[in-house]
């Protein structure tokens, strides 16, 4: 029979962010490492820096050994609940922008030299072309 694990939301994990109550999330699993802070080889500040957060990247970057990964199971308390969305759904609102002619005039004022250069080059090429005949 499969074992049931507690589902923990990221919001709940974030509430456990002190030295006395320290939870971290690694690879979608939640660990209570409060009792391990003093024993952690990298020091307690490493764990406290990621408490209440997803520490997967930091954990992987540190290159933990197989025995460290096995030791983690002792602190496992649940799995991250990915069904609850911590990001609210955004409402798309049409941006009230300037009308097209106004925008065109602004761009024209900003890049006035481009059409002037094109006309100038056309005149020079036309002049040189007619002189060769």
PDB file of C-alpha atoms in Angstrom:
ATOM      1  CA  UNK A   1       0.000   0.000   0.000  1.00  0.00           C
ATOM      2  CA  UNK A   2       1.454   3.405  -0.919  1.00  0.00           C
ATOM      3  CA  UNK A   3       2.390   5.725   1.873  1.00  0.00           C
ATOM      4  CA  UNK A   4       0.707   9.080   2.075  1.00  0.00           C
ATOM      5  CA  UNK A   5       2.869  12.139   2.425  1.00  0.00           C
ATOM      6  CA  UNK A   6       1.894  15.522   3.689  1.00  0.00           C
ATOM      7  CA  UNK A   7       1.477  18.193   1.025  1.00  0.00           C
ATOM      8  CA  UNK A   8       3.072  21.509   1.941  1.00  0.00           C
ATOM      9  CA  UNK A   9       2.483  24.728   0.042  1.00  0.00           C
ATOM     10  CA  UNK A  10       5.358  27.077  -0.670  1.00  0.00           C
ATOM     11  CA  UNK A  11       3.595  29.681   1.473  1.00  0.00           C
ATOM     12  CA  UNK A  12       3.558  27.281   4.418  1.00  0.00           C
ATOM     13  CA  UNK A  13       7.229  26.408   3.919  1.00  0.00           C
ATOM     14  CA  UNK A  14       8.096  30.106   3.780  1.00  0.00           C
ATOM     15  CA  UNK A  15       6.599  30.604   7.252  1.00  0.00           C
ATOM     16  CA  UNK A  16       9.231  28.262   8.716  1.00  0.00           C
ATOM     17  CA  UNK A  17      12.206  30.562   8.281  1.00  0.00           C
ATOM     18  CA  UNK A  18      13.941  30.880  11.643  1.00  0.00           C
ATOM     19  CA  UNK A  19      16.809  29.085  13.347  1.00  0.00           C
ATOM     20  CA  UNK A  20      14.356  27.282  15.641  1.00  0.00           C
ATOM     21  CA  UNK A  21      11.972  26.387  12.812  1.00  0.00           C
ATOM     22  CA  UNK A  22      13.868  25.893   9.557  1.00  0.00           C
ATOM     23  CA  UNK A  23      12.292  24.246   6.502  1.00  0.00           C
ATOM     24  CA  UNK A  24      13.825  23.987   3.043  1.00  0.00           C
ATOM     25  CA  UNK A  25      12.439  22.702  -0.254  1.00  0.00           C
ATOM     26  CA  UNK A  26      14.707  20.580  -2.450  1.00  0.00           C
ATOM     27  CA  UNK A  27      13.490  18.861  -5.613  1.00  0.00           C
ATOM     28  CA  UNK A  28       9.857  19.265  -4.611  1.00  0.00           C
ATOM     29  CA  UNK A  29      10.369  17.715  -1.182  1.00  0.00           C
ATOM     30  CA  UNK A  30      10.126  19.621   2.098  1.00  0.00           C
ATOM     31  CA  UNK A  31      12.649  19.061   4.865  1.00  0.00           C
ATOM     32  CA  UNK A  32      12.663  20.301   8.467  1.00  0.00           C
ATOM     33  CA  UNK A  33      16.390  20.869   9.053  1.00  0.00           C
ATOM     34  CA  UNK A  34      16.013  22.735  12.358  1.00  0.00           C
ATOM     35  CA  UNK A  35      17.736  19.984  14.335  1.00  0.00           C
ATOM     36  CA  UNK A  36      20.529  19.657  11.745  1.00  0.00           C
ATOM     37  CA  UNK A  37      21.681  23.283  11.638  1.00  0.00           C
ATOM     38  CA  UNK A  38      24.565  22.807  14.107  1.00  0.00           C
ATOM     39  CA  UNK A  39      25.732  19.608  12.396  1.00  0.00           C
ATOM     40  CA  UNK A  40      25.687  20.887   8.801  1.00  0.00           C
ATOM     41  CA  UNK A  41      29.276  20.720   7.449  1.00  0.00           C
ATOM     42  CA  UNK A  42      28.853  24.011   5.586  1.00  0.00           C
ATOM     43  CA  UNK A  43      27.628  25.793   8.709  1.00  0.00           C
ATOM     44  CA  UNK A  44      24.154  26.820   9.760  1.00  0.00           C
ATOM     45  CA  UNK A  45      24.307  30.076   7.793  1.00  0.00           C
ATOM     46  CA  UNK A  46      24.161  28.089   4.538  1.00  0.00           C
ATOM     47  CA  UNK A  47      20.853  26.520   5.511  1.00  0.00           C
ATOM     48  CA  UNK A  48      19.511  29.695   7.101  1.00  0.00           C
ATOM     49  CA  UNK A  49      20.195  31.526   3.843  1.00  0.00           C
ATOM     50  CA  UNK A  50      17.699  29.337   2.003  1.00  0.00           C
ATOM     51  CA  UNK A  51      15.220  28.550   4.754  1.00  0.00           C
ATOM     52  CA  UNK A  52      11.594  28.758   3.686  1.00  0.00           C
ATOM     53  CA  UNK A  53      12.654  28.727   0.023  1.00  0.00           C
ATOM     54  CA  UNK A  54      13.281  26.357  -2.843  1.00  0.00           C
ATOM     55  CA  UNK A  55      16.946  25.490  -2.292  1.00  0.00           C
ATOM     56  CA  UNK A  56      17.266  22.974  -5.143  1.00  0.00           C
ATOM     57  CA  UNK A  57      19.800  24.999  -7.139  1.00  0.00           C
ATOM     58  CA  UNK A  58      21.941  25.761  -4.097  1.00  0.00           C
ATOM     59  CA  UNK A  59      21.850  22.109  -3.023  1.00  0.00           C
ATOM     60  CA  UNK A  60      22.861  20.856  -6.464  1.00  0.00           C
ATOM     61  CA  UNK A  61      25.571  23.510  -6.868  1.00  0.00           C
ATOM     62  CA  UNK A  62      27.199  22.375  -3.619  1.00  0.00           C
ATOM     63  CA  UNK A  63      27.726  18.869  -5.013  1.00  0.00           C
ATOM     64  CA  UNK A  64      26.407  16.858  -2.080  1.00  0.00           C
ATOM     65  CA  UNK A  65      27.515  13.244  -1.666  1.00  0.00           C
ATOM     66  CA  UNK A  66      25.320  10.151  -1.799  1.00  0.00           C
ATOM     67  CA  UNK A  67      25.486   9.853   1.990  1.00  0.00           C
ATOM     68  CA  UNK A  68      24.312  13.472   2.352  1.00  0.00           C
ATOM     69  CA  UNK A  69      21.353  12.711   0.107  1.00  0.00           C
ATOM     70  CA  UNK A  70      20.516   9.637   2.165  1.00  0.00           C
ATOM     71  CA  UNK A  71      20.776  11.657   5.388  1.00  0.00           C
ATOM     72  CA  UNK A  72      18.199  14.095   4.028  1.00  0.00           C
ATOM     73  CA  UNK A  73      15.501  11.432   4.235  1.00  0.00           C
ATOM     74  CA  UNK A  74      15.709  11.677   8.028  1.00  0.00           C
ATOM     75  CA  UNK A  75      14.448  15.276   7.814  1.00  0.00           C
ATOM     76  CA  UNK A  76      11.766  14.722   5.157  1.00  0.00           C
ATOM     77  CA  UNK A  77       8.339  15.997   6.256  1.00  0.00           C
ATOM     78  CA  UNK A  78       6.325  16.215   3.049  1.00  0.00           C
ATOM     79  CA  UNK A  79       6.112  17.073  -0.603  1.00  0.00           C
ATOM     80  CA  UNK A  80       5.613  20.461  -2.176  1.00  0.00           C
ATOM     81  CA  UNK A  81       2.021  21.053  -3.208  1.00  0.00           C
ATOM     82  CA  UNK A  82       2.289  22.218  -6.794  1.00  0.00           C
ATOM     83  CA  UNK A  83      -1.469  22.414  -7.325  1.00  0.00           C
ATOM     84  CA  UNK A  84      -1.869  25.647  -5.406  1.00  0.00           C
ATOM     85  CA  UNK A  85      -0.774  28.636  -7.383  1.00  0.00           C
ATOM     86  CA  UNK A  86       1.135  31.245  -5.443  1.00  0.00           C
ATOM     87  CA  UNK A  87       0.982  33.609  -8.411  1.00  0.00           C
ATOM     88  CA  UNK A  88      -2.434  35.149  -8.955  1.00  0.00           C
ATOM     89  CA  UNK A  89      -3.872  35.060 -12.424  1.00  0.00           C
ATOM     90  CA  UNK A  90      -3.316  38.359 -14.150  1.00  0.00           C
ATOM     91  CA  UNK A  91      -5.990  40.270 -15.963  1.00  0.00           C
ATOM     92  CA  UNK A  92      -4.959  41.500 -19.388  1.00  0.00           C
ATOM     93  CA  UNK A  93      -5.895  45.109 -19.907  1.00  0.00           C
ATOM     94  CA  UNK A  94      -5.468  46.925 -23.194  1.00  0.00           C
ATOM     95  CA  UNK A  95      -2.835  49.558 -22.762  1.00  0.00           C
ATOM     96  CA  UNK A  96      -4.127  52.996 -23.513  1.00  0.00           C
ATOM     97  CA  UNK A  97      -1.545  54.140 -26.008  1.00  0.00           C
ATOM     98  CA  UNK A  98      -1.105  57.030 -28.360  1.00  0.00           C
ATOM     99  CA  UNK A  99      -2.822  56.914 -31.693  1.00  0.00           C
ATOM    100  CA  UNK A 100      -0.823  55.829 -34.742  1.00  0.00           C
ATOM    101  CA  UNK A 101      -0.390  59.262 -36.414  1.00  0.00           C
ATOM    102  CA  UNK A 102       0.938  60.779 -33.191  1.00  0.00           C
ATOM    103  CA  UNK A 103       3.371  57.912 -32.725  1.00  0.00           C
ATOM    104  CA  UNK A 104       4.499  58.224 -36.353  1.00  0.00           C
ATOM    105  CA  UNK A 105       5.215  61.922 -35.879  1.00  0.00           C
ATOM    106  CA  UNK A 106       7.321  61.229 -32.783  1.00  0.00           C
ATOM    107  CA  UNK A 107       9.382  58.596 -34.596  1.00  0.00           C
ATOM    108  CA  UNK A 108       9.795  60.890 -37.587  1.00  0.00           C
ATOM    109  CA  UNK A 109      11.101  63.686 -35.368  1.00  0.00           C
ATOM    110  CA  UNK A 110      13.502  61.326 -33.650  1.00  0.00           C
ATOM    111  CA  UNK A 111      14.935  59.793 -36.858  1.00  0.00           C
ATOM    112  CA  UNK A 112      14.625  62.728 -39.298  1.00  0.00           C
ATOM    113  CA  UNK A 113      18.089  62.150 -40.723  1.00  0.00           C
ATOM    114  CA  UNK A 114      17.184  58.761 -42.266  1.00  0.00           C
ATOM    115  CA  UNK A 115      14.791  60.058 -44.960  1.00  0.00           C
ATOM    116  CA  UNK A 116      17.039  63.069 -45.549  1.00  0.00           C
ATOM    117  CA  UNK A 117      20.009  60.750 -46.117  1.00  0.00           C
ATOM    118  CA  UNK A 118      17.996  58.541 -48.500  1.00  0.00           C
ATOM    119  CA  UNK A 119      16.837  61.528 -50.556  1.00  0.00           C
ATOM    120  CA  UNK A 120      20.354  62.973 -50.574  1.00  0.00           C
ATOM    121  CA  UNK A 121      21.888  59.739 -51.795  1.00  0.00           C
ATOM    122  CA  UNK A 122      19.196  59.401 -54.474  1.00  0.00           C
ATOM    123  CA  UNK A 123      19.995  62.883 -55.783  1.00  0.00           C
ATOM    124  CA  UNK A 124      23.739  62.151 -55.887  1.00  0.00           C
ATOM    125  CA  UNK A 125      23.262  58.771 -57.637  1.00  0.00           C
ATOM    126  CA  UNK A 126      20.825  60.334 -60.105  1.00  0.00           C
ATOM    127  CA  UNK A 127      23.236  63.164 -60.829  1.00  0.00           C
ATOM    128  CA  UNK A 128      26.173  60.763 -61.375  1.00  0.00           C
ATOM    129  CA  UNK A 129      24.076  58.463 -63.541  1.00  0.00           C
ATOM    130  CA  UNK A 130      22.947  61.294 -65.849  1.00  0.00           C
ATOM    131  CA  UNK A 131      26.502  62.664 -66.223  1.00  0.00           C
ATOM    132  CA  UNK A 132      27.877  59.359 -67.558  1.00  0.00           C
ATOM    133  CA  UNK A 133      25.587  59.349 -70.587  1.00  0.00           C
TER     134      UNK A 133
END
